[in-house]
Tab-separated table of C-alpha atoms and ligand atoms in Angstrom:
chain	number	residue	atom	x	y	z
A	877	MET	CA	12.506	13.334	20.110
A	878	SER	CA	13.408	9.253	18.821
A	879	ILE	CA	10.281	6.867	18.801
A	880	LYS	CA	11.178	3.776	21.109
A	881	ILE	CA	10.527	0.420	19.165
A	882	PRO	CA	8.338	-2.463	21.483
A	883	PHE	CA	8.410	-4.726	19.955
A	884	LEU	CA	11.845	-4.933	18.918
A	885	SER	CA	13.426	-6.867	21.121
A	886	LYS	CA	17.149	-6.116	21.341
A	887	GLN	CA	16.463	-1.187	20.945
A	888	PRO	CA	18.554	0.023	18.509
A	889	LYS	CA	21.666	2.502	18.971
A	890	GLU	CA	20.585	5.829	19.759
A	891	SER	CA	22.060	6.890	16.324
A	892	ASP	CA	19.465	4.167	14.607
A	893	SER	CA	16.840	4.925	16.115
A	894	LEU	CA	13.864	6.262	14.289
A	895	SER	CA	13.386	10.259	14.527
A	896	GLU	CA	10.329	11.846	14.686
A	897	GLU	CA	11.323	14.267	12.695
A	898	ASN	CA	12.333	12.483	9.515
A	899	ALA	CA	9.571	9.706	9.518
A	900	PRO	CA	8.012	8.565	6.676
A	901	ASN	CA	4.328	9.960	6.266
A	902	HIS	CA	3.436	7.627	3.715
A	903	VAL	CA	4.681	3.904	3.162
A	904	ALA	CA	3.610	1.874	0.332
A	905	ILE	CA	3.965	-1.651	-0.232
A	906	ILE	CA	4.486	-3.956	-3.325
A	907	MET	CA	3.612	-6.940	-1.341
A	908	ASP	CA	5.715	-9.870	-3.223
A	909	GLY	CA	6.563	-12.812	-3.404
A	910	ASN	CA	3.854	-15.285	-1.753
A	911	GLY	CA	3.714	-17.950	-4.678
A	912	ARG	CA	7.405	-18.188	-4.189
A	913	TRP	CA	7.171	-18.320	-0.982
A	914	ALA	CA	4.449	-21.741	-0.737
A	915	GLN	CA	6.294	-23.055	-4.068
A	916	LYS	CA	9.469	-23.436	-1.822
A	917	ARG	CA	7.582	-25.126	0.471
A	918	GLY	CA	6.263	-27.708	-2.237
A	919	LEU	CA	2.961	-26.497	-1.153
A	920	PRO	CA	0.014	-24.210	-3.527
A	921	ARG	CA	0.626	-20.785	-4.314
A	922	PHE	CA	-2.053	-19.880	-2.005
A	923	ALA	CA	-0.942	-20.964	0.619
A	924	GLY	CA	1.340	-18.333	-0.046
A	925	HIS	CA	-1.289	-15.578	-0.190
A	926	LYS	CA	-2.829	-16.984	2.666
A	927	GLU	CA	0.306	-16.683	4.862
A	928	GLY	CA	0.837	-12.933	3.354
A	929	VAL	CA	-2.390	-11.997	5.072
A	930	SER	CA	-0.609	-12.327	8.569
A	931	THR	CA	1.910	-10.220	7.999
A	932	VAL	CA	-0.633	-7.172	6.266
A	933	ASN	CA	-1.389	-7.679	10.827
A	934	LYS	CA	1.786	-7.414	11.694
A	935	ILE	CA	2.879	-4.611	9.530
A	936	VAL	CA	-0.480	-2.672	10.117
A	937	LYS	CA	0.222	-2.446	14.078
A	938	THR	CA	4.181	-1.692	13.537
A	939	ALA	CA	2.990	0.864	11.632
A	940	VAL	CA	0.691	2.871	14.053
A	941	LYS	CA	3.666	1.555	16.632
A	942	ALA	CA	5.937	3.525	14.058
A	943	ASN	CA	3.247	6.576	13.764
A	944	VAL	CA	3.233	6.060	10.010
A	945	LYS	CA	0.215	8.204	8.873
A	946	VAL	CA	-0.953	6.201	5.244
A	947	LEU	CA	-0.218	2.794	4.762
A	948	THR	CA	-0.462	1.968	0.702
A	949	LEU	CA	-0.546	-1.705	-0.045
A	950	TYR	CA	-0.927	-2.945	-2.906
A	951	THR	CA	-2.650	-5.881	-3.234
A	952	PHE	CA	-4.107	-6.608	-6.520
A	953	SER	CA	-3.109	-5.313	-9.386
A	954	THR	CA	-4.728	-4.122	-12.770
A	955	GLU	CA	-2.463	-7.264	-14.665
A	956	ASN	CA	-3.208	-9.679	-11.660
A	957	TRP	CA	-6.468	-10.358	-13.903
A	958	LYS	CA	-4.149	-12.401	-16.391
A	959	ARG	CA	-3.746	-14.891	-13.636
A	960	PRO	CA	-5.532	-18.774	-13.188
A	961	LYS	CA	-9.419	-17.596	-12.216
A	962	GLN	CA	-8.660	-20.066	-8.971
A	963	GLU	CA	-6.387	-17.964	-8.279
A	964	VAL	CA	-7.776	-14.381	-8.694
A	965	GLU	CA	-10.700	-15.844	-6.556
A	966	TYR	CA	-8.848	-16.757	-4.080
A	967	ILE	CA	-7.025	-13.671	-3.676
A	968	LEU	CA	-10.032	-11.455	-3.761
A	969	LYS	CA	-11.370	-13.166	-0.734
A	970	LEU	CA	-9.110	-11.890	0.921
A	971	PRO	CA	-10.042	-8.416	1.921
A	972	LYS	CA	-12.993	-10.058	3.355
A	973	GLU	CA	-11.282	-12.866	5.365
A	974	PHE	CA	-8.439	-10.142	6.889
A	975	LEU	CA	-11.000	-7.580	7.778
A	976	HIS	CA	-13.505	-10.521	9.066
A	977	VAL	CA	-10.405	-11.653	11.486
A	978	TYR	CA	-8.940	-7.880	12.120
A	979	LEU	CA	-11.208	-5.355	11.873
A	980	PRO	CA	-11.862	-5.410	15.876
A	981	SER	CA	-8.095	-4.431	16.301
A	982	LEU	CA	-8.160	-1.898	13.166
A	983	MET	CA	-10.998	-0.309	15.331
A	984	GLU	CA	-8.904	-0.335	18.369
A	985	ASN	CA	-5.771	1.186	16.818
A	986	ASN	CA	-7.399	4.031	15.123
A	987	VAL	CA	-7.081	2.427	11.965
A	988	ARG	CA	-9.071	4.432	9.011
A	989	ILE	CA	-10.019	2.038	6.235
A	990	GLN	CA	-9.805	3.620	2.447
A	991	THR	CA	-9.013	1.884	-1.297
A	992	ILE	CA	-7.158	3.070	-3.963
A	993	GLY	CA	-8.723	1.450	-7.462
A	994	ASP	CA	-11.006	0.759	-10.060
A	995	PHE	CA	-13.520	-0.331	-7.060
A	996	GLN	CA	-16.873	-1.121	-9.289
A	997	ALA	CA	-14.998	-3.839	-11.063
A	998	LEU	CA	-14.853	-6.397	-8.070
A	999	PRO	CA	-16.496	-9.029	-7.189
A	1000	SER	CA	-19.170	-7.871	-5.025
A	1001	HIS	CA	-18.520	-9.729	-1.825
A	1002	THR	CA	-14.948	-7.883	-1.883
A	1003	GLN	CA	-17.046	-4.747	-2.528
A	1004	GLU	CA	-19.515	-5.089	0.605
A	1005	ALA	CA	-16.658	-6.320	3.085
A	1006	VAL	CA	-14.205	-3.263	2.068
A	1007	ASN	CA	-17.366	-1.025	2.331
A	1008	TYR	CA	-18.752	-2.419	5.967
A	1009	ALA	CA	-14.702	-1.585	6.713
A	1010	LYS	CA	-14.704	1.618	4.982
A	1011	GLU	CA	-17.276	2.743	6.823
A	1012	LYS	CA	-16.965	1.100	10.235
A	1013	THR	CA	-13.792	3.140	10.482
A	1014	LYS	CA	-14.564	6.193	8.635
A	1015	HIS	CA	-14.221	8.087	11.896
A	1016	ASN	CA	-10.921	7.120	13.123
A	1017	ASP	CA	-8.539	8.882	12.422
A	1018	GLY	CA	-4.902	7.226	13.160
A	1019	LEU	CA	-2.950	5.545	10.198
A	1020	ILE	CA	-4.873	5.431	7.055
A	1021	LEU	CA	-4.781	1.440	5.577
A	1022	ASN	CA	-4.859	2.557	1.973
A	1023	PHE	CA	-5.365	-0.789	0.331
A	1024	ALA	CA	-4.558	-0.524	-3.740
A	1025	LEU	CA	-7.263	-3.056	-5.076
A	1026	ASN	CA	-8.035	-4.260	-8.801
A	1027	TYR	CA	-5.056	-0.969	-8.992
A	1028	GLY	CA	-3.016	0.059	-12.112
A	1029	GLY	CA	-0.971	3.569	-12.224
A	1030	ARG	CA	-1.490	3.908	-15.742
A	1031	TYR	CA	-4.972	3.318	-15.837
A	1032	GLU	CA	-5.344	6.016	-12.859
A	1033	ILE	CA	-4.322	8.532	-15.382
A	1034	LEU	CA	-5.370	7.769	-18.403
A	1035	LYS	CA	-9.410	7.794	-15.967
A	1036	ALA	CA	-7.914	10.627	-15.099
A	1037	VAL	CA	-6.885	12.686	-18.269
A	1038	LYS	CA	-10.477	11.277	-19.883
A	1039	GLN	CA	-12.409	13.293	-16.590
A	1040	ILE	CA	-10.539	16.538	-17.404
A	1041	VAL	CA	-11.111	16.435	-21.310
A	1042	SER	CA	-14.843	15.660	-20.758
A	1043	GLU	CA	-15.020	18.377	-18.210
A	1044	VAL	CA	-12.579	20.986	-20.335
A	1045	LYS	CA	-15.685	19.655	-23.228
A	1046	GLU	CA	-17.821	20.927	-20.887
A	1047	ASP	CA	-16.331	24.034	-20.494
A	1048	ASP	CA	-16.084	23.011	-16.454
A	1049	ILE	CA	-12.740	23.618	-16.037
A	1050	ASP	CA	-10.445	25.540	-18.107
A	1051	MET	CA	-7.465	24.186	-19.397
A	1052	SER	CA	-4.971	26.894	-18.677
A	1053	SER	CA	-5.668	26.722	-14.818
A	1054	LEU	CA	-4.818	22.778	-15.429
A	1055	ASP	CA	-1.980	22.404	-13.243
A	1056	GLU	CA	0.194	19.675	-11.082
A	1057	GLU	CA	-1.706	20.303	-8.132
A	1058	THR	CA	-5.646	20.172	-9.685
A	1059	PHE	CA	-4.193	16.807	-11.748
A	1060	SER	CA	-3.762	15.059	-8.961
A	1061	LYS	CA	-7.556	15.891	-7.645
A	1062	TYR	CA	-8.121	13.652	-10.374
A	1063	LEU	CA	-6.755	10.709	-9.467
A	1064	TYR	CA	-7.394	8.005	-6.468
A	1065	THR	CA	-4.961	9.044	-3.838
A	1066	THR	CA	-6.348	13.308	-4.102
A	1067	GLY	CA	-6.058	14.214	-0.285
A	1068	VAL	CA	-3.094	12.238	0.494
A	1069	SER	CA	0.286	13.037	0.261
A	1070	ASP	CA	2.830	11.106	-1.734
A	1071	PRO	CA	4.607	7.911	-0.649
A	1072	ASP	CA	7.373	9.112	0.742
A	1073	LEU	CA	9.022	5.297	1.130
A	1074	LEU	CA	8.111	2.049	-1.265
A	1075	ILE	CA	9.383	-0.908	-0.201
A	1076	ARG	CA	8.874	-3.740	-2.795
A	1077	THR	CA	9.754	-7.424	-1.205
A	1078	GLY	CA	10.258	-10.571	-3.022
A	1079	GLY	CA	13.711	-9.485	-4.748
A	1080	GLU	CA	11.997	-7.852	-8.180
A	1081	CYS	CA	12.923	-4.230	-8.649
A	1082	ARG	CA	10.875	-2.912	-10.411
A	1083	LEU	CA	7.096	-0.853	-9.788
A	1084	SER	CA	4.800	-3.034	-11.856
A	1085	ASN	CA	2.556	-0.366	-12.159
A	1086	PHE	CA	2.314	1.240	-9.169
A	1087	MET	CA	1.778	4.524	-8.136
A	1088	LEU	CA	3.056	5.932	-11.496
A	1089	TRP	CA	2.342	10.065	-10.302
A	1090	GLN	CA	2.510	9.850	-6.711
A	1091	MET	CA	6.394	8.304	-7.124
A	1092	ALA	CA	7.489	10.221	-8.755
A	1093	TYR	CA	9.982	11.935	-5.579
A	1094	THR	CA	9.613	8.514	-3.530
A	1095	GLU	CA	12.396	6.976	-1.896
A	1096	PHE	CA	12.972	3.279	-2.910
A	1097	TRP	CA	13.817	0.380	-1.089
A	1098	PHE	CA	14.326	-3.386	-2.052
A	1099	THR	CA	14.189	-6.746	0.024
A	1100	ASP	CA	14.608	-10.222	-1.126
A	1101	LYS	CA	12.322	-11.318	1.605
A	1102	LEU	CA	9.436	-12.913	0.352
A	1103	TRP	CA	6.150	-11.246	1.705
A	1104	PRO	CA	5.355	-13.839	4.099
A	1105	GLU	CA	8.616	-14.152	5.684
A	1106	PHE	CA	9.215	-10.412	5.973
A	1107	THR	CA	8.625	-9.143	9.321
A	1108	GLU	CA	9.003	-6.472	12.199
A	1109	GLU	CA	12.521	-5.690	11.892
A	1110	THR	CA	12.928	-5.762	7.812
A	1111	PHE	CA	10.208	-3.153	8.303
A	1112	TYR	CA	11.681	-0.614	10.944
A	1113	GLU	CA	15.076	-1.682	9.005
A	1114	ALA	CA	13.353	0.099	5.834
A	1115	LEU	CA	11.797	2.983	8.455
A	1116	LEU	CA	15.994	3.226	9.254
A	1117	ALA	CA	17.113	2.874	5.467
A	1118	TYR	CA	14.793	6.264	4.484
A	1119	GLN	CA	15.700	8.182	7.490
A	1120	HIS	CA	19.458	8.304	6.670
A	1121	ARG	CA	18.484	9.454	2.972
A	1122	LYS	CA	18.795	12.513	1.940
A	1123	ARG	CA	15.960	14.232	-0.239
A	1124	ARG	CA	16.707	17.114	-2.730
A	1125	TYR	CA	13.659	16.969	-5.529
A	1126	GLY	CA	16.217	18.508	-7.640
A	1127	GLY	CA	18.284	20.796	-5.292
A	1128	ILE	CA	21.100	20.569	-4.207
B	2456	IPE	C1	2.060	-11.246	-4.394
B	2456	IPE	O1	2.668	-12.343	-4.387
B	2456	IPE	C2	0.948	-10.924	-4.785
B	2456	IPE	C3	-0.525	-10.801	-5.387
B	2456	IPE	C4	0.430	-10.318	-6.673
B	2456	IPE	C5	-1.495	-10.511	-5.658
B	2456	IPE	P1	2.826	-12.826	-5.733
B	2456	IPE	O2	1.577	-13.903	-5.934
B	2456	IPE	O3	2.740	-12.142	-7.136
B	2456	IPE	O4	3.924	-14.110	-5.953
B	2456	IPE	P2	5.122	-14.456	-6.802
B	2456	IPE	O5	5.455	-13.511	-7.190
B	2456	IPE	O6	4.772	-15.230	-7.591
B	2456	IPE	O7	6.097	-14.976	-5.260
B	2457	IPE	C1	3.124	-6.712	-8.390
B	2457	IPE	O1	3.107	-7.548	-7.999
B	2457	IPE	C2	1.331	-6.464	-7.897
B	2457	IPE	C3	1.177	-6.993	-6.241
B	2457	IPE	C4	2.076	-7.202	-5.502
B	2457	IPE	C5	-0.550	-6.526	-6.374
B	2457	IPE	P1	3.081	-8.552	-9.458
B	2457	IPE	O2	4.050	-10.237	-9.156
B	2457	IPE	O3	2.303	-8.889	-9.722
B	2457	IPE	O4	3.894	-7.993	-10.153
B	2457	IPE	P2	5.242	-8.481	-11.435
B	2457	IPE	O5	4.377	-9.105	-12.284
B	2457	IPE	O6	6.062	-9.690	-10.691
B	2457	IPE	O7	5.414	-7.659	-12.040
B	2458	MG	MG1	5.347	-11.932	-8.008
Protein backbone atom coordinates (compact mmCIF):
# COMPACT_ATOMS: atom_id res chain seq x y z
CA MET A 1 0.00 0.00 0.00
CA SER A 2 1.36 3.43 -0.84
CA ILE A 3 1.20 6.51 1.35
CA LYS A 4 -0.28 9.73 -0.05
CA ILE A 5 1.87 12.72 0.78
CA PRO A 6 -0.62 15.49 1.52
CA PHE A 7 1.99 18.26 1.70
CA LEU A 8 3.35 17.64 -1.78
CA SER A 9 1.72 19.80 -4.42
CA LYS A 10 2.55 17.23 -7.07
CA GLN A 11 1.95 13.62 -6.02
CA PRO A 12 4.70 11.23 -7.03
CA LYS A 13 4.14 8.53 -9.62
CA GLU A 14 2.78 5.27 -8.22
CA SER A 15 6.23 3.69 -8.64
CA ASP A 16 7.75 6.57 -6.69
CA SER A 17 5.37 6.63 -3.77
CA LEU A 18 6.35 5.52 -0.31
CA SER A 19 5.32 1.99 0.42
CA GLU A 20 4.39 1.12 3.98
CA GLU A 21 6.26 -2.18 3.97
CA ASN A 22 9.57 -0.61 3.14
CA ALA A 23 9.32 2.62 5.13
CA PRO A 24 12.15 3.49 7.52
CA ASN A 25 11.16 3.01 11.13
CA HIS A 26 13.87 5.19 12.55
CA VAL A 27 15.28 8.23 10.75
CA ALA A 28 18.25 10.11 12.20
CA ILE A 29 19.27 13.54 10.96
CA ILE A 30 22.50 15.52 11.29
CA MET A 31 21.06 19.00 10.95
CA ASP A 32 24.10 20.80 9.57
CA GLY A 33 24.69 24.09 7.77
CA ASN A 34 22.92 26.67 9.94
CA GLY A 35 26.02 28.85 10.22
CA ARG A 36 26.72 28.83 6.49
CA TRP A 37 23.08 29.59 5.73
CA ALA A 38 23.35 32.75 7.84
CA GLN A 39 26.79 33.65 6.49
CA LYS A 40 25.53 33.50 2.90
CA ARG A 41 22.95 36.13 3.84
CA GLY A 42 25.36 38.35 5.76
CA LEU A 43 23.63 37.42 9.01
CA PRO A 44 25.17 36.33 12.32
CA ARG A 45 25.39 32.56 12.84
CA PHE A 46 22.64 32.53 15.43
CA ALA A 47 20.15 33.64 12.75
CA GLY A 48 20.82 30.32 11.02
CA HIS A 49 20.16 28.37 14.20
CA LYS A 50 16.92 30.27 14.68
CA GLU A 51 15.80 29.52 11.14
CA GLY A 52 16.79 25.89 11.68
CA VAL A 53 14.17 25.62 14.42
CA SER A 54 11.37 26.22 11.89
CA THR A 55 12.80 23.44 9.75
CA VAL A 56 12.63 21.12 12.76
CA ASN A 57 8.93 21.84 13.11
CA LYS A 58 8.25 21.18 9.41
CA ILE A 59 10.24 17.96 9.36
CA VAL A 60 8.61 16.61 12.52
CA LYS A 61 5.20 17.11 10.91
CA THR A 62 6.39 15.41 7.74
CA ALA A 63 7.76 12.48 9.73
CA VAL A 64 4.37 12.07 11.40
CA LYS A 65 2.60 12.06 8.03
CA ALA A 66 5.11 9.65 6.52
CA ASN A 67 4.54 7.25 9.40
CA VAL A 68 8.12 7.34 10.68
CA LYS A 69 8.25 5.82 14.18
CA VAL A 70 11.40 7.44 15.57
CA LEU A 71 13.06 10.68 14.48
CA THR A 72 16.43 11.38 16.10
CA LEU A 73 17.79 14.89 15.60
CA TYR A 74 21.44 15.71 16.26
CA THR A 75 20.97 18.98 18.07
CA PHE A 76 24.20 19.51 20.03
CA SER A 77 27.29 17.33 20.05
CA THR A 78 29.80 16.81 22.86
CA GLU A 79 32.28 18.59 20.55
CA ASN A 80 30.05 21.62 20.02
CA TRP A 81 31.20 23.00 23.41
CA LYS A 82 34.31 24.13 21.50
CA ARG A 83 32.28 26.91 19.88
CA PRO A 84 32.23 30.46 21.22
CA LYS A 85 30.40 30.66 24.54
CA GLN A 86 27.70 32.94 23.15
CA GLU A 87 26.88 30.55 20.33
CA VAL A 88 26.74 27.58 22.72
CA GLU A 89 24.42 29.50 25.01
CA TYR A 90 22.21 30.45 22.10
CA ILE A 91 21.94 26.89 20.78
CA LEU A 92 21.14 25.53 24.22
CA LYS A 93 18.28 28.00 24.60
CA LEU A 94 16.62 26.73 21.43
CA PRO A 95 15.05 23.54 22.85
CA LYS A 96 13.13 25.70 25.31
CA GLU A 97 12.03 28.11 22.58
CA PHE A 98 11.07 25.28 20.27
CA LEU A 99 8.99 23.58 22.94
CA HIS A 100 7.40 26.82 24.06
CA VAL A 101 6.06 27.41 20.55
CA TYR A 102 5.46 23.88 19.31
CA LEU A 103 4.57 21.70 22.31
CA PRO A 104 0.80 22.14 21.73
CA SER A 105 1.12 20.96 18.14
CA LEU A 106 3.40 18.08 19.20
CA MET A 107 0.68 17.03 21.64
CA GLU A 108 -1.95 17.25 18.90
CA ASN A 109 0.22 15.06 16.72
CA ASN A 110 0.67 12.47 19.48
CA VAL A 111 4.46 12.99 19.50
CA ARG A 112 6.56 11.77 22.41
CA ILE A 113 9.73 13.66 23.33
CA GLN A 114 12.85 11.81 24.40
CA THR A 115 16.57 12.63 24.51
CA ILE A 116 19.92 10.90 24.19
CA GLY A 117 23.17 12.38 25.47
CA ASP A 118 24.71 13.61 28.70
CA PHE A 119 21.64 15.44 29.92
CA GLN A 120 22.91 16.38 33.40
CA ALA A 121 25.68 18.56 31.94
CA LEU A 122 23.19 20.81 30.13
CA PRO A 123 22.17 24.18 31.59
CA SER A 124 19.34 23.79 34.08
CA HIS A 125 16.90 25.86 31.99
CA THR A 126 17.40 23.47 29.05
CA GLN A 127 16.91 20.43 31.31
CA GLU A 128 13.77 21.89 32.86
CA ALA A 129 12.10 22.73 29.55
CA VAL A 130 12.92 19.35 28.06
CA ASN A 131 11.92 17.44 31.19
CA TYR A 132 8.59 19.24 31.19
CA ALA A 133 7.99 18.20 27.58
CA LYS A 134 9.08 14.62 28.26
CA GLU A 135 6.66 14.39 31.15
CA LYS A 136 3.82 16.05 29.24
CA THR A 137 4.22 13.77 26.20
CA LYS A 138 5.07 10.51 27.98
CA HIS A 139 1.73 8.86 27.22
CA ASN A 140 1.75 9.79 23.54
CA ASP A 141 2.27 6.74 21.40
CA GLY A 142 2.90 8.28 17.99
CA LEU A 143 6.25 9.47 16.67
CA ILE A 144 9.15 9.41 19.13
CA LEU A 145 11.00 12.68 18.68
CA ASN A 146 14.43 12.03 20.06
CA PHE A 147 16.77 15.00 20.55
CA ALA A 148 20.47 14.18 20.69
CA LEU A 149 21.55 16.84 23.17
CA ASN A 150 25.13 16.95 24.36
CA TYR A 151 25.50 13.66 22.57
CA GLY A 152 28.74 11.96 21.53
CA GLY A 153 28.97 8.41 20.17
CA ARG A 154 32.39 7.66 21.68
CA TYR A 155 31.38 9.06 25.06
CA GLU A 156 28.25 6.90 24.97
CA ILE A 157 30.23 3.72 24.24
CA LEU A 158 32.83 4.53 26.87
CA LYS A 159 30.13 5.22 29.45
CA ALA A 160 28.57 1.83 28.70
CA VAL A 161 31.96 0.09 29.03
CA LYS A 162 32.63 1.77 32.38
CA GLN A 163 29.26 0.76 33.73
CA ILE A 164 29.66 -2.81 32.54
CA VAL A 165 33.15 -3.07 34.07
CA SER A 166 31.82 -1.85 37.40
CA GLU A 167 28.93 -4.32 37.29
CA VAL A 168 31.31 -7.16 36.44
CA LYS A 169 33.45 -6.19 39.44
CA GLU A 170 30.39 -6.24 41.66
CA ASP A 171 29.42 -9.62 40.18
CA ASP A 172 26.17 -8.10 38.93
CA ILE A 173 26.76 -9.38 35.42
CA ASP A 174 28.69 -12.26 34.04
CA MET A 175 31.26 -11.32 31.39
CA SER A 176 30.61 -14.50 29.39
CA SER A 177 26.96 -13.54 28.93
CA LEU A 178 27.83 -10.11 27.51
CA ASP A 179 26.75 -9.98 23.89
CA GLU A 180 25.75 -7.21 21.45
CA GLU A 181 22.17 -7.19 22.62
CA THR A 182 23.14 -6.83 26.28
CA PHE A 183 25.73 -4.17 25.44
CA SER A 184 23.07 -2.14 23.59
CA LYS A 185 21.05 -1.92 26.77
CA TYR A 186 23.79 0.22 28.32
CA LEU A 187 23.53 2.84 25.58
CA TYR A 188 21.26 5.90 25.62
CA THR A 189 19.16 4.30 22.91
CA THR A 190 18.12 1.28 24.93
CA GLY A 191 14.73 0.07 23.73
CA VAL A 192 14.89 2.05 20.47
CA SER A 193 15.68 0.28 17.20
CA ASP A 194 18.82 1.34 15.28
CA PRO A 195 18.39 4.09 12.68
CA ASP A 196 17.38 2.76 9.28
CA LEU A 197 18.19 5.99 7.50
CA LEU A 198 20.68 8.75 8.28
CA ILE A 199 20.26 12.10 6.56
CA ARG A 200 22.98 14.74 6.76
CA THR A 201 22.40 18.20 5.37
CA GLY A 202 25.05 20.83 4.69
CA GLY A 203 27.23 18.90 2.24
CA GLU A 204 29.62 17.20 4.66
CA CYS A 205 29.86 13.42 4.35
CA ARG A 206 30.86 12.37 7.84
CA LEU A 207 29.31 11.13 11.05
CA SER A 208 30.80 13.69 13.43
CA ASN A 209 30.56 11.22 16.34
CA PHE A 210 26.87 10.48 15.84
CA MET A 211 25.42 7.10 16.90
CA LEU A 212 28.56 5.13 16.10
CA TRP A 213 27.36 1.82 17.53
CA GLN A 214 23.79 2.15 16.27
CA MET A 215 24.70 3.00 12.67
CA ALA A 216 26.56 -0.19 11.82
CA TYR A 217 23.98 -0.98 9.11
CA THR A 218 22.21 2.34 8.62
CA GLU A 219 21.63 3.67 5.09
CA PHE A 220 23.25 7.09 4.54
CA TRP A 221 21.83 9.94 2.47
CA PHE A 222 23.64 13.24 2.06
CA THR A 223 22.45 16.53 0.62
CA ASP A 224 24.17 19.86 -0.04
CA LYS A 225 21.06 21.67 1.14
CA LEU A 226 21.74 23.60 4.34
CA TRP A 227 19.46 22.70 7.26
CA PRO A 228 17.40 25.95 7.16
CA GLU A 229 16.61 25.30 3.50
CA PHE A 230 15.80 21.61 3.93
CA THR A 231 12.19 21.13 2.90
CA GLU A 232 9.46 18.53 3.21
CA GLU A 233 10.14 17.64 -0.42
CA THR A 234 13.83 17.03 0.26
CA PHE A 235 12.89 14.86 3.21
CA TYR A 236 10.52 12.91 1.06
CA GLU A 237 13.27 12.50 -1.57
CA ALA A 238 15.47 10.92 1.10
CA LEU A 239 12.69 8.57 2.25
CA LEU A 240 12.10 7.53 -1.32
CA ALA A 241 15.82 6.94 -1.94
CA TYR A 242 15.83 4.72 1.16
CA GLN A 243 13.06 2.60 -0.29
CA HIS A 244 15.18 1.78 -3.31
CA ARG A 245 18.13 0.58 -1.22
CA LYS A 246 18.79 -3.12 -0.84
CA ARG A 247 19.85 -3.89 2.70
CA ARG A 248 21.86 -7.07 2.92
CA TYR A 249 23.45 -7.00 6.39
CA GLY A 250 26.39 -8.94 5.07
CA GLY A 251 24.22 -11.57 3.41
CA ILE A 252 23.56 -11.98 -0.29
C1 LIG B 1 24.46 22.76 12.72
O1 LIG B 1 24.84 23.87 11.99
C2 LIG B 1 23.96 23.12 14.08
C3 LIG B 1 24.82 22.66 15.18
C4 LIG B 1 25.95 22.04 15.06
C5 LIG B 1 24.34 22.95 16.50
P1 LIG B 1 26.30 24.48 12.12
O2 LIG B 1 26.27 25.52 13.17
O3 LIG B 1 27.32 23.44 12.29
O4 LIG B 1 26.43 25.17 10.70
P2 LIG B 1 27.73 25.23 9.79
O5 LIG B 1 28.17 23.83 9.57
O6 LIG B 1 28.73 26.03 10.55
O7 LIG B 1 27.27 25.89 8.55
C1 LIG C 1 27.41 17.93 13.75
O1 LIG C 1 27.67 19.11 13.08
C2 LIG C 1 26.70 18.20 15.05
C3 LIG C 1 25.31 18.64 14.95
C4 LIG C 1 24.63 18.83 13.85
C5 LIG C 1 24.65 18.88 16.22
P1 LIG C 1 29.05 19.89 13.25
O2 LIG C 1 28.95 21.11 12.41
O3 LIG C 1 29.37 20.09 14.67
O4 LIG C 1 30.09 18.85 12.64
P2 LIG C 1 31.56 19.07 12.06
O5 LIG C 1 32.31 19.90 13.08
O6 LIG C 1 31.43 19.79 10.76
O7 LIG C 1 32.11 17.70 11.88
MG1 LIG D 1 28.44 22.34 10.98
